[in-house]
Coordinates of C-alpha atoms in Angstrom, one line a residue:
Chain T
X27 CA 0.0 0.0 0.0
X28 CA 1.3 3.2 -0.6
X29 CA 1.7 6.0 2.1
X30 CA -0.5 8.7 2.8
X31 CA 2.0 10.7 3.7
X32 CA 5.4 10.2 3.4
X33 CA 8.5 12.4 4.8
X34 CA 11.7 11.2 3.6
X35 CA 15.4 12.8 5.6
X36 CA 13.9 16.1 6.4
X37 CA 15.6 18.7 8.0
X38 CA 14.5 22.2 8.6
X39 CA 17.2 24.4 9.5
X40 CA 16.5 28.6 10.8
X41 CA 18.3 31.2 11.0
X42 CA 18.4 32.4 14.1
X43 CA 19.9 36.0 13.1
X44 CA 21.7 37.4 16.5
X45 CA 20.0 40.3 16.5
X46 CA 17.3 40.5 13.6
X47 CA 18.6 42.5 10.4
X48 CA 15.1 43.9 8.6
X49 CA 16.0 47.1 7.6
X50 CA 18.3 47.8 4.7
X51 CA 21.0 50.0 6.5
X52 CA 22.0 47.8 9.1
X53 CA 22.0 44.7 6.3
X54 CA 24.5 46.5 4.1
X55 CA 26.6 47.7 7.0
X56 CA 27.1 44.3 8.1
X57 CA 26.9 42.4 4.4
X58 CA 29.9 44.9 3.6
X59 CA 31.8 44.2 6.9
X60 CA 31.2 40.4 5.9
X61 CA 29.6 40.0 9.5
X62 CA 26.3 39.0 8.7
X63 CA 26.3 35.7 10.5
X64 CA 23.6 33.7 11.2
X65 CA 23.1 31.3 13.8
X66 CA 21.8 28.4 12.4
X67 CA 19.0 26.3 14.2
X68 CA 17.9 22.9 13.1
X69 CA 14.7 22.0 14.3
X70 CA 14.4 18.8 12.7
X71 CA 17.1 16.3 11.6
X72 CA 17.0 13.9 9.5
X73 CA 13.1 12.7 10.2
X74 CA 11.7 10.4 7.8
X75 CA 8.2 8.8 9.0
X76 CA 5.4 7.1 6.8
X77 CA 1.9 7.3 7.5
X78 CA -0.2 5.0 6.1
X79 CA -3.9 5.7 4.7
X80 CA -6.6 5.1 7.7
X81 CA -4.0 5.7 10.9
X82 CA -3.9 7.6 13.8
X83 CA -0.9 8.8 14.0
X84 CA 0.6 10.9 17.4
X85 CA 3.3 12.7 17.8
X86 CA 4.6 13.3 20.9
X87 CA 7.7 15.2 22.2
X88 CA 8.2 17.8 25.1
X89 CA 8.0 21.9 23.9
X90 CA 10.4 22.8 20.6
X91 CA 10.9 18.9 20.3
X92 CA 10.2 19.9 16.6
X93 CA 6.4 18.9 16.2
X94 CA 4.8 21.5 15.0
X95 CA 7.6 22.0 12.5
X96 CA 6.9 18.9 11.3
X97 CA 3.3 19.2 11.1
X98 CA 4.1 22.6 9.0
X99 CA 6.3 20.7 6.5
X100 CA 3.5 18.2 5.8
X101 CA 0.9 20.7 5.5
X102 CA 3.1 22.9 3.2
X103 CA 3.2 26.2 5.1
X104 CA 7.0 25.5 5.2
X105 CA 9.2 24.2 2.9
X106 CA 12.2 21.7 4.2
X107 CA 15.6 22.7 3.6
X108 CA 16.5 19.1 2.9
X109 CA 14.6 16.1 2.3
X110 CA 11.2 15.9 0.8
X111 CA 7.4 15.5 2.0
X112 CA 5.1 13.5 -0.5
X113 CA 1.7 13.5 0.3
X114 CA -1.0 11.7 -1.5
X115 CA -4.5 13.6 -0.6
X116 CA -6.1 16.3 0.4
X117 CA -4.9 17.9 3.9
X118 CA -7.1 20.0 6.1
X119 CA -4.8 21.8 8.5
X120 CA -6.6 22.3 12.2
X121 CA -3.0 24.5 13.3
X122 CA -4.0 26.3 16.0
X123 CA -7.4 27.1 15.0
X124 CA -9.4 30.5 13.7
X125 CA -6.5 31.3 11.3
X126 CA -8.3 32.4 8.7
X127 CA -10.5 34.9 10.4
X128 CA -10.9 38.2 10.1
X129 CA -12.8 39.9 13.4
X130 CA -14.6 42.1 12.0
X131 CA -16.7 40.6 10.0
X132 CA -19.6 38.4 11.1
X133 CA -19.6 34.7 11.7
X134 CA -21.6 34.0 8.8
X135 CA -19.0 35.9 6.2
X136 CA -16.3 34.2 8.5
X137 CA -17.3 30.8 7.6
X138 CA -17.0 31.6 3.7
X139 CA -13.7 33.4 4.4
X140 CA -12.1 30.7 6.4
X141 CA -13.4 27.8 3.9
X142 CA -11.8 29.9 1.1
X143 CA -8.7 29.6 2.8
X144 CA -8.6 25.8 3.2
X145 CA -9.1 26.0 -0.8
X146 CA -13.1 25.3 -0.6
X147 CA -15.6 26.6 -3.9
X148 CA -18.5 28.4 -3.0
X149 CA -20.7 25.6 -4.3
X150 CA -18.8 23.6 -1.7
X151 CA -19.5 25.8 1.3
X152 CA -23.3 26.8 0.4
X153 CA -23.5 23.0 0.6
X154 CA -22.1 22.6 3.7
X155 CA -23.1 26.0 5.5
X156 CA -25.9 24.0 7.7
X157 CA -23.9 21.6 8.6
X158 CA -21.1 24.0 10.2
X159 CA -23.7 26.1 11.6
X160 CA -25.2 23.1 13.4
X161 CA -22.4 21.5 14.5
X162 CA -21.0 24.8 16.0
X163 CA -24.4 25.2 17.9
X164 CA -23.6 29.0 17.2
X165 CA -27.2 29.8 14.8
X166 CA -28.0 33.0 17.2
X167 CA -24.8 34.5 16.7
X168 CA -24.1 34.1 12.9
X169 CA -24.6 37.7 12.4
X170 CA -22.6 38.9 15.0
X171 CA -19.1 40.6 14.4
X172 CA -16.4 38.1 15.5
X173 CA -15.0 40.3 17.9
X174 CA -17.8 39.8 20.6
X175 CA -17.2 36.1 20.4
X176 CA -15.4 34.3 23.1
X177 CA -12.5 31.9 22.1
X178 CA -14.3 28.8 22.5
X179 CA -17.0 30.0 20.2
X180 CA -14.3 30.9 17.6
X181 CA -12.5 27.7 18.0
X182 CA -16.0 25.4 17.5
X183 CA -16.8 27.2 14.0
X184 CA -13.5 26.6 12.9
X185 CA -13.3 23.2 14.1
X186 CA -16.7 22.9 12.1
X187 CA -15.4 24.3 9.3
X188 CA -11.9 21.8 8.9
X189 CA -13.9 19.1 9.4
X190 CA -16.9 19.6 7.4
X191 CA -15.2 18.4 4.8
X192 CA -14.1 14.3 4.6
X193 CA -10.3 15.1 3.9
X194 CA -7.9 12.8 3.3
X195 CA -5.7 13.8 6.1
X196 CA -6.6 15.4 9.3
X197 CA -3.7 17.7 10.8
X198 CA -4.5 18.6 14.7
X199 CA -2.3 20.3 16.5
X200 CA -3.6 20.6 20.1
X201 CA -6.9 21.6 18.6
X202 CA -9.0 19.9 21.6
X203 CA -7.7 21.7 24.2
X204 CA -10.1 24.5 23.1
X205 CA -14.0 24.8 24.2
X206 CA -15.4 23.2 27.2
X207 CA -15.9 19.8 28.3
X208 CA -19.0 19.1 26.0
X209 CA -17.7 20.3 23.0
X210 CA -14.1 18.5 23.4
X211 CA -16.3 15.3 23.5
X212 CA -18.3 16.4 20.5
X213 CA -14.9 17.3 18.7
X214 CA -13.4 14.0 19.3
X215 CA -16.7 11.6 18.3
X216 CA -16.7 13.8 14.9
X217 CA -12.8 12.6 14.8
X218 CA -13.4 9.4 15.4
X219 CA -16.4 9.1 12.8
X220 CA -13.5 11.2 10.2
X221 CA -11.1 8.3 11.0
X222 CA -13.6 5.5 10.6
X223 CA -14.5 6.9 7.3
X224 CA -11.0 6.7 6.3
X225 CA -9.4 9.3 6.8
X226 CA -5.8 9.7 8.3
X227 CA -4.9 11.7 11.0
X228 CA -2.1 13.3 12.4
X229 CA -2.2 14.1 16.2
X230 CA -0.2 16.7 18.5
X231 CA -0.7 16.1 21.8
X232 CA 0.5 16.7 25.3
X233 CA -2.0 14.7 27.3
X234 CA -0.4 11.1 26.5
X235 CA -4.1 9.8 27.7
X236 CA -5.4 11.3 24.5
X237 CA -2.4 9.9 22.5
X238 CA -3.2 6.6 24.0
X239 CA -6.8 6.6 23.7
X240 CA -6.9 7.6 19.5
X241 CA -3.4 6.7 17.9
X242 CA -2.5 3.5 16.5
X243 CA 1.3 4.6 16.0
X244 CA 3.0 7.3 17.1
X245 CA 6.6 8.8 17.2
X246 CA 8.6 10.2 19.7
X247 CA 10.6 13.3 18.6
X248 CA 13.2 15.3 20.9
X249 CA 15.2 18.1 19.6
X250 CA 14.4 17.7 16.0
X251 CA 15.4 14.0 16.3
X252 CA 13.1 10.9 16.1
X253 CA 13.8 8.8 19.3
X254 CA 11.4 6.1 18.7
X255 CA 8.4 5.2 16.2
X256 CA 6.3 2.4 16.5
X257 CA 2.8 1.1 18.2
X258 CA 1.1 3.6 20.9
X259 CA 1.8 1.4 23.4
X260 CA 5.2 1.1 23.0
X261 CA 6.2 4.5 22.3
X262 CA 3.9 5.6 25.2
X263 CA 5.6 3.5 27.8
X264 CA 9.3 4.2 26.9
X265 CA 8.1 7.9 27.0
X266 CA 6.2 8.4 29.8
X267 CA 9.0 6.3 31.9
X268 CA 11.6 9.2 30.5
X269 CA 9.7 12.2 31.8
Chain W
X19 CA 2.3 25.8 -15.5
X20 CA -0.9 23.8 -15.8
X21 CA -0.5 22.8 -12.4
X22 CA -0.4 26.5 -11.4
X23 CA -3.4 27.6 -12.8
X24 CA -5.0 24.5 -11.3
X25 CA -4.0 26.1 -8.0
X26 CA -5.3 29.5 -8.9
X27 CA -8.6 28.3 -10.6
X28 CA -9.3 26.6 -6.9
X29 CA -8.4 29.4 -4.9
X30 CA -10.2 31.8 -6.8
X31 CA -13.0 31.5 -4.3
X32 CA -10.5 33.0 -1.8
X33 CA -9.6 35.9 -3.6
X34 CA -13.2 37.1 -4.2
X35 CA -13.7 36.0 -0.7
X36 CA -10.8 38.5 0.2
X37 CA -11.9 41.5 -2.2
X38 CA -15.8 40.9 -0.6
X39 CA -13.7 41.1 3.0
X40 CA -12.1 44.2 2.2
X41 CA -14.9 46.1 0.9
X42 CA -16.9 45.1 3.7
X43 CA -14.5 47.0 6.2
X44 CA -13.8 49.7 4.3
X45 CA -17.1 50.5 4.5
X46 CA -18.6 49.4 7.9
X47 CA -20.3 51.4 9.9
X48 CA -20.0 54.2 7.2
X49 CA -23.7 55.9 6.1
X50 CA -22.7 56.4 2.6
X51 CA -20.9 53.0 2.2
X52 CA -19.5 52.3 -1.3
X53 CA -20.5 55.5 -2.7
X54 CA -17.4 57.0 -1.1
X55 CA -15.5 55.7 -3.7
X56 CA -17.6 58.2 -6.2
X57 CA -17.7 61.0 -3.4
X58 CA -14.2 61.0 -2.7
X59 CA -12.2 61.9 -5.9
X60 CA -15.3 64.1 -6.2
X61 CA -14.5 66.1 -3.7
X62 CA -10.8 66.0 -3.7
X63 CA -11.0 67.0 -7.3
X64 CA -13.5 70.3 -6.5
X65 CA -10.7 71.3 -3.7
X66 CA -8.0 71.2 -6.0
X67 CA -9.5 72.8 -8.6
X68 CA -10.7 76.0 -6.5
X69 CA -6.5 75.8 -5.6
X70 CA -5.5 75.8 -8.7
X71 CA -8.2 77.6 -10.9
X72 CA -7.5 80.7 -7.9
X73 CA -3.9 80.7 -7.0
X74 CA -1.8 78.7 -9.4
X75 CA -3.3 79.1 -12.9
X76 CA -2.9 77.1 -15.7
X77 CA -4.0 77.3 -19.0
X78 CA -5.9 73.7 -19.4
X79 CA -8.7 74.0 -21.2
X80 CA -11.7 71.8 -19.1
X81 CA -9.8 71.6 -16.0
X82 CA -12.0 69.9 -13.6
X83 CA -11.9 66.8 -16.2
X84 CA -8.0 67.2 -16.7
X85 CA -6.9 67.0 -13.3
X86 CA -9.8 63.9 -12.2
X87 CA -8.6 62.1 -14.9
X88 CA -4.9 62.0 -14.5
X89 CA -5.9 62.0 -10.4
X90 CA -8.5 58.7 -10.6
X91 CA -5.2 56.8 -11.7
X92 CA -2.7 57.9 -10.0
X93 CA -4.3 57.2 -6.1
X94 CA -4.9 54.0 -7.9
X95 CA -1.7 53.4 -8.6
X96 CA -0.9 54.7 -5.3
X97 CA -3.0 53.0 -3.1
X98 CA -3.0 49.6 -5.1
X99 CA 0.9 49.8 -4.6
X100 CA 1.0 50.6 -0.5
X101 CA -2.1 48.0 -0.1
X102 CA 0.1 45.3 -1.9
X103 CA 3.0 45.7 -0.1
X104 CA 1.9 45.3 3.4
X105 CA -0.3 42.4 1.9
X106 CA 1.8 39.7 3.2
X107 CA 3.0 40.4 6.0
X108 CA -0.8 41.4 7.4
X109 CA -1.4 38.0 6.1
X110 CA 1.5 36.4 8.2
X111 CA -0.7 34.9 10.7
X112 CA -2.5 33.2 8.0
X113 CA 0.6 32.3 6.0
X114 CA 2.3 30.7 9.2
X115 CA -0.4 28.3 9.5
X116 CA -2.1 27.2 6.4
X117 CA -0.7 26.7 3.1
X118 CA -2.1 29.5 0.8
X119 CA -0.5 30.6 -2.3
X120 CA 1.1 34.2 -1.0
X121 CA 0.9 35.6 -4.6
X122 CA -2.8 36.0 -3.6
X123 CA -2.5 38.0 -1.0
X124 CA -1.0 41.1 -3.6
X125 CA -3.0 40.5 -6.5
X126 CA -6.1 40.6 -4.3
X127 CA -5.2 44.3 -3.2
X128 CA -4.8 45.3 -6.6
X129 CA -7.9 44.0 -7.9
X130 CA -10.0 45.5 -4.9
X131 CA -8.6 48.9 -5.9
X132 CA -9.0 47.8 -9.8
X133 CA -12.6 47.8 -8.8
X134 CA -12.5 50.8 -6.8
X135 CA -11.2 52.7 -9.7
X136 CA -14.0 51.7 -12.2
X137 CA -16.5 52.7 -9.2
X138 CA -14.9 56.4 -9.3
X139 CA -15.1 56.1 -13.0
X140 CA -18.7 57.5 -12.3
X141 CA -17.7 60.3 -10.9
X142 CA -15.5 61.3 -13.4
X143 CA -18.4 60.5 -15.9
X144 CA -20.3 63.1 -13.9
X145 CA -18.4 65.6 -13.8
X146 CA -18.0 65.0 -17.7
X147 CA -21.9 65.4 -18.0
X148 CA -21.9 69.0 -15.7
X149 CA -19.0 70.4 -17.4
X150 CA -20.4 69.5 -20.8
X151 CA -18.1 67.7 -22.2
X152 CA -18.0 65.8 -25.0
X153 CA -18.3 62.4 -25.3
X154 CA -16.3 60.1 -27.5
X155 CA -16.1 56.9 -28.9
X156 CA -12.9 56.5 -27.9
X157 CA -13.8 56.8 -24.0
X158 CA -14.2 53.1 -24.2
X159 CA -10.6 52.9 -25.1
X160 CA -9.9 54.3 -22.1
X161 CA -10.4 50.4 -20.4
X162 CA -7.1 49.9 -22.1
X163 CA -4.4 52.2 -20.3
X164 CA -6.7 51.2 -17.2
X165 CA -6.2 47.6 -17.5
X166 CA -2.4 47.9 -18.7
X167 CA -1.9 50.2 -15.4
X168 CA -3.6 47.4 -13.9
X169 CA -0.6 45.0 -15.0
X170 CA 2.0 47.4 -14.1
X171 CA 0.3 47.8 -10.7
X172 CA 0.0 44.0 -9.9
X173 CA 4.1 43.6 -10.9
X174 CA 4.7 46.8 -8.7
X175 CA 2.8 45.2 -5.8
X176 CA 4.0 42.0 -6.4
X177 CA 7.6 43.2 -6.4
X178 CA 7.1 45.7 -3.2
X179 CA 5.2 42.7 -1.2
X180 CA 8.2 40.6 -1.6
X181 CA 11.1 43.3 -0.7
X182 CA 8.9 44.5 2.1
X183 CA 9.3 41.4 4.1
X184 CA 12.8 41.4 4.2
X185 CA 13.4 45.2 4.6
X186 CA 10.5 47.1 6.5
X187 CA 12.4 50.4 4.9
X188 CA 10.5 49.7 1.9
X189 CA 7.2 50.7 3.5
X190 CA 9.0 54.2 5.0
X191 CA 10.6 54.6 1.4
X192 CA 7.6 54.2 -1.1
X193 CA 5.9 56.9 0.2
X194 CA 8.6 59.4 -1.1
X195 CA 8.6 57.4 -3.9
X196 CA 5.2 58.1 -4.5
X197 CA 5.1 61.5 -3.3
X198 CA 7.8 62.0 -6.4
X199 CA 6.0 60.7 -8.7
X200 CA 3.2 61.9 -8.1
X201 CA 5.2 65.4 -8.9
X202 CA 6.8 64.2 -11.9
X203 CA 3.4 63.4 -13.9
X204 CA 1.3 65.5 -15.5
X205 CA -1.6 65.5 -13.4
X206 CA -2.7 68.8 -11.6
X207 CA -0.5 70.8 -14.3
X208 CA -0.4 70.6 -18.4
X209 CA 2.6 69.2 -19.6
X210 CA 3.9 72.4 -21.5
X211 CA 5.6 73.3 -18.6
X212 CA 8.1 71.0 -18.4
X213 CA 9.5 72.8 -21.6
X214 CA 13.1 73.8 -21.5
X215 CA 13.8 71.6 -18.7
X216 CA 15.6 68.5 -17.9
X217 CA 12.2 67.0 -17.1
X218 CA 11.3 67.1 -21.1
X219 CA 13.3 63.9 -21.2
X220 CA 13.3 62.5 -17.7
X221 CA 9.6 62.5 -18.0
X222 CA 9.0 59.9 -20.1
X223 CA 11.2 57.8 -18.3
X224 CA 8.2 57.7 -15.7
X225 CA 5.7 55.3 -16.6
X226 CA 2.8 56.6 -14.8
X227 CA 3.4 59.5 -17.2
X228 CA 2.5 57.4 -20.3
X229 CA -1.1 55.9 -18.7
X230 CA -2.4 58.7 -18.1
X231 CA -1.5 60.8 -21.2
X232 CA -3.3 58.1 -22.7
X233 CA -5.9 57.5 -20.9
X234 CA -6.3 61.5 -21.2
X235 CA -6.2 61.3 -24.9
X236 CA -9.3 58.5 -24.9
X237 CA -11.4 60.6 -22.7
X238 CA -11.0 64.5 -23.3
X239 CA -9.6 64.5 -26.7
X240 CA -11.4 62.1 -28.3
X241 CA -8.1 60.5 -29.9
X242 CA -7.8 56.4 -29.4
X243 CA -4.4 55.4 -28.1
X244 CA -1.5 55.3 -30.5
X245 CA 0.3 52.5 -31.1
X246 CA 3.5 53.8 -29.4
X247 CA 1.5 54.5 -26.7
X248 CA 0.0 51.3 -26.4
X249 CA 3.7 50.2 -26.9
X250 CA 5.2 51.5 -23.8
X251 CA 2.7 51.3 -21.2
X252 CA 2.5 47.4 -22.4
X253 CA 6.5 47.1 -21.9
X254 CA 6.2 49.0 -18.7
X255 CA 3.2 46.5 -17.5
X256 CA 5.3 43.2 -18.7
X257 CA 8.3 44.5 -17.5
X258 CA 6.6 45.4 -14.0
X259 CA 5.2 42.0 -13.9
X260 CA 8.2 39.7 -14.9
X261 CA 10.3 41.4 -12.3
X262 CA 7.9 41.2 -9.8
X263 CA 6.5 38.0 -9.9
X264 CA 10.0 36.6 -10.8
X265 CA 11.2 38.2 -7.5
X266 CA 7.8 37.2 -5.2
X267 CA 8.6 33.8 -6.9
X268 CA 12.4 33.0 -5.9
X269 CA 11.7 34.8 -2.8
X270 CA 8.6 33.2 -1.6
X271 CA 9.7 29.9 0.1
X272 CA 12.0 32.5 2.9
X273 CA 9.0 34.3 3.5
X274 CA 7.7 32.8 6.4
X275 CA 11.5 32.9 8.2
X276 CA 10.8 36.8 8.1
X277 CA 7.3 37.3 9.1

């Protein structure tokens, strides 16, 4: 079978300027005094994991393990300085949610905006409208400038937006942490009813209960290194015996 | 390249999702809305003129038309410009998170003021109908220079979007730019006057000069656009866009290292 997604040797190296050089004096001052040095950062090195269609798959790893990097390379917001990413389907990226909102316009021309972001027609999202309205439990409020929402009200039409859609792959980053204890529940049933239609998904977490409760695989990363990848119950062990 | 376009054709959705946006706030919470972009030039236009019809005078036949004419596209070549280079990085929060192709981000600006500028065109139209002026076939000719300008602005955005990110100058140093410019063309004084001065040839170097001389010809003197007209505002709005999208392009991927 072939994988889903598949992320051969990648490494993602930054430039962690000293101080930052933006403005165009200070660049050729120090480009002319040969002193513009860089320090350079790599967050990931040499990561190569394959996800294959229908898993689960966590990723686990304490703060600037390289996760999120990771997740960005796969979702294309950032391109690896060596290796390469393949994926084989659509993505709908649930990175920190609400990205694609603008505050201050109403929930109802929010919903359009952020689906046009995630690359949705308009057929698509008149199609779909009801369903992201009702799943959001928000229909009171659809006129209302986004600004007078609360976060948790943001974070459930977005949520209801990623996931209106059956996409191949499912990127969450920490995305249930957001909204009350109902709504978390309601978030992860319309998970697991993504993933038992097929679709793959790719979890952040830092509650290892949630990792151990939804992932079939998951891999251990720490300081842009992989440490270990195999079955949840494995990985989870080793891991939560380290820390 | 067939791929590209792929890309475009499905996020077209987001850039008349983004031009809908913009309008929307420009607008909000303002009585008068969208007919601000009439009443504006409108009313810029009638303060200028009572400056320069009373202190500076210059022999221009049908001034009030002159000056909105030359003025309707140079603040859209001015605004589309400044809009499109702080496109990108206002977008950073989205750009850091999803995967969006940037060039959108610039070409949306310069479409919304595209369509701001044909919504003033009535107000130009109307002050053509109270100062009696003629109407010619050739006014329709006039959707030529626009749409070349149109071009140039897009490569100019493009360009300033990209260089913007990596030096914030750029934003500080374009409104000079402008503000020369805006000197150097022909629009609240007749062209004469550059006689017998080094601006006779440094002039026509400026490119803003050449779209609105022709887009003056189409609408007050009734002449279509020559072809040597045609000729340079279409080099300026290729050359505009090669460099600018050739820049946006090789620059694009280091974006999100600067944002």
């Amino acid at each position: 079978m072939e994988p889903m997604v598949s992320v051969k040797n990648v490494s993602m190296r930054f430039n962690l300027a000293s101080e930052k050089v933006d403005n165009l004096k200070e660049y050729l001052i120090k480009f002319t005094k040969g002193s513009l040095k860089f320090e350079e950062f790599w967050a990931l090195k040499d990561v190569s994991i394959e996800i294959m269609p229908g898993d689960v798959y966590g990723l686990v790893g304490l703060n600037g393990s390289g996760k999120s990097t990771l997740l960005k390379t796969i979702a294309g917001v950032l391109k690896p300085t060596k290796g390469t990413v393949t994926v084989n389907g659509s993505i709908a990226p649930l990175i920190e949610l609400g990205a694609g909102f603008d505050m201050d316009l109403t929930a109802r021309e929010n919903i359009y905006l952020n689906g046009a972001v995630l690359g949705f027609s308009k057929k698509f999202m008149d199609e779909h409208f009801q369903d992201i309205v009702d799943f959001s439990e928000l229909h009171d409020f659809l006129d209302v400038p986004l600004k007078n929402y609360s976060s948790g009200m943001v974070a459930r039409i977005a949520f209801a937006i990623a996931t209106a859609t059956k996409p191949d792959i499912l990127i969450a980053d920490e995305i249930l942490s957001v909204g009350d204890y109902r709504f978390q529940e309601k978030c992860e049933n319309r998970m697991k009813e993504l993933m038992s239609g097929g679709t793959t998904v790719i979890l952040v977490s830092h509650s290892i209960e949630q990792v151990r409760r939804m992932c079939n695989k998951v891999t251990w990363l720490e300081k842009g290194n992989v440490i270990m990848t195999g079955p949840t119950e494995e990985v989870c062990r080793a891991y939560s015996t380290k820390y | 390249m067939k791929n590209r376009f792929a890309t475009f054709w499905r996020y077209r959705f987001l850039l008349s999702n983004l031009i809908g946006r913009d309008i929307k706030v420009k607008y909000r919470r303002s009585k008068l809305g969208i007919l601000w972009s009439v009443l504006n030039p409108l009313l810029m236009m009638l303060v200028m003129t009572a400056v320069f019809s009373k202190f500076f005078r210059f022999d221009i036949p049908n001034y009030p038309v002159y000056l909105l004419s030359g003025q309707l596209l140079f603040t859209f070549f001015n605004e589309s410009s400044t809009a499109a280079m702080g496109s990108v990085l206002f977008s950073a929060p989205l750009i850091k998170k999803v995967y969006v192709p940037k060039y959108i981000f610039p070409l949306e600006k310069s479409c919304f003021s595209f369509l701001n500028l044909f919504f003033s065109m009535i107000a130009l139209m109307f002050v053509m109908l109270i100062t009696r002026t003629s109407f010619h076939l050739s006014l329709f000719a006039g959707v030529i220079p626009m749409f070349l300008l149109f071009m140039f602005c897009t490569g100019v955005g493009l360009f300033l979007a990209a260089a913007a990110i990596f030096f914030r100058d750029v934003m500080h140093f374009w409104t000079v730019i402008v503000t020369a410019l805006s000197y150097a063309t022909p629009i609240f004084y007749p062209e004469s006057i550059w006689q017998g001065t080094f601006m006779v040839y440094l002039g026509r170097l400026n490119p803003l000069y050449w779209y609105v001389t022709s887009f003056r010809g189409c609408v007050i003197d009734g002449v279509f656009p020559s072809v040597v007209s045609i000729g340079v505002c279409t080099f300026f709005a290729v050359a505009a866009l090669v460099v600018g999208a050739s820049v946006f392009w090789k620059t694009q991927d280091n974006f999100i290292l600067y944002i």
